[in-house]
Short mmCIF file of C-alpha atoms in Angstrom, two decimals:
data_model
loop_
_atom_site.label_atom_id
_atom_site.label_comp_id
_atom_site.label_asym_id
_atom_site.label_seq_id
_atom_site.Cartn_x
_atom_site.Cartn_y
_atom_site.Cartn_z
CA MET A 269 -0.17 -0.52 -0.22
CA TYR A 270 2.10 2.44 1.07
CA GLN A 271 4.31 1.37 -2.17
CA MET A 272 1.00 2.27 -4.55
CA VAL A 273 0.50 6.00 -2.35
CA ARG A 274 4.80 6.71 -3.01
CA GLU A 275 4.39 6.39 -6.80
CA ARG A 276 0.67 7.83 -7.03
CA LEU A 277 2.32 10.75 -5.15
CA GLY A 278 5.85 10.75 -6.93
CA ALA A 279 3.86 10.37 -10.63
CA LEU A 280 1.58 13.43 -9.52
CA MET A 281 4.13 15.48 -8.85
CA GLY A 282 6.60 14.99 -11.00
CA GLY A 283 3.59 15.97 -13.38
CA VAL A 284 3.02 19.82 -11.74
CA LEU A 285 7.02 19.92 -11.29
CA GLY A 286 7.39 19.63 -15.00
CA ALA A 287 4.10 22.14 -15.76
CA VAL A 288 5.78 24.27 -13.51
CA ARG A 289 8.55 24.34 -15.34
CA ARG A 290 7.92 24.54 -19.00
CA ARG A 291 5.23 27.31 -18.25
CA ALA A 292 8.77 29.33 -16.69
CA ALA A 293 9.91 28.48 -19.42
CA ARG A 294 7.67 30.30 -21.78
CA ARG A 295 7.35 33.52 -19.00
CA ASP A 296 11.00 33.95 -19.03
CA ALA A 297 12.65 33.62 -22.39
CA GLY A 298 15.56 36.02 -21.84
CA MET A 299 17.53 38.48 -20.43
CA VAL A 300 16.07 42.19 -20.75
CA THR A 301 18.63 44.91 -21.07
CA SER A 302 18.62 45.78 -17.73
CA GLU A 303 19.80 42.57 -16.67
CA TYR A 304 22.46 42.90 -19.70
CA ALA A 305 23.54 46.30 -18.68
CA MET A 306 24.42 44.99 -14.97
CA GLY A 307 26.04 41.61 -16.76
CA ILE A 308 28.41 44.05 -17.81
CA VAL A 309 29.01 46.69 -15.25
CA ALA A 310 30.51 43.46 -12.70
CA ALA A 311 32.12 41.92 -15.31
CA VAL A 312 33.80 45.59 -15.83
CA ALA A 313 34.33 45.80 -12.24
CA PHE A 314 35.84 41.81 -12.11
CA ALA A 315 38.07 42.79 -14.63
CA VAL A 316 39.98 46.13 -12.70
CA VAL A 317 40.07 43.67 -9.96
CA LEU A 318 41.94 42.00 -11.61
CA TYR A 319 44.12 44.46 -13.44
CA LYS A 320 44.91 45.44 -10.17
CA VAL A 321 46.01 42.87 -8.43
CA VAL A 322 47.87 41.07 -11.44
CA THR A 323 49.97 44.64 -11.96
CA SER A 324 51.02 44.60 -7.96
CA GLY A 325 54.29 45.14 -7.31
CA THR A 326 54.96 41.33 -5.18
CA VAL A 327 51.91 39.54 -7.89
CA SER A 328 54.19 41.23 -11.00
CA ALA A 329 57.35 40.17 -9.82
CA GLU A 330 56.19 36.64 -8.87
CA LEU A 331 54.59 36.31 -12.76
CA GLN A 332 58.39 37.96 -13.92
CA GLY A 333 59.88 35.49 -12.23
CA ILE A 334 58.13 31.99 -12.75
CA VAL A 335 58.42 33.00 -16.78
CA LYS A 336 62.03 33.79 -16.54
CA GLY A 337 62.42 30.68 -14.94
CA ALA A 338 60.62 28.67 -17.79
CA LEU A 339 62.63 30.32 -20.03
CA ASP A 340 65.61 29.82 -18.39
CA ALA A 341 65.14 26.69 -17.97
CA ARG A 342 67.56 23.44 -20.31
CA MET A 343 65.28 21.31 -22.49
#
C-alpha cells in the first residue's frame, strides 16, 4: 500500500513540477536590457580588480620570476 501511494504521489508531483517548469521557461525566455547592463558592469568591475591585482608589485615580480624560470629551463 505504501509503495503504491508513494508511486502515485511521485507521478503527480512530477507532472506538476514539469508543468511549472514549462510555464516558467515560456515566461522567462531571456534577459532584458537592464540585466545585460548589470552583467556588463559586474564583468568590468571584476576585470578592474583582476588588473589591479596582476599589476601590483608583488604579483608582477612573482609572474616575472615564473616566466624567467620557464625561459631559463634546460630542455
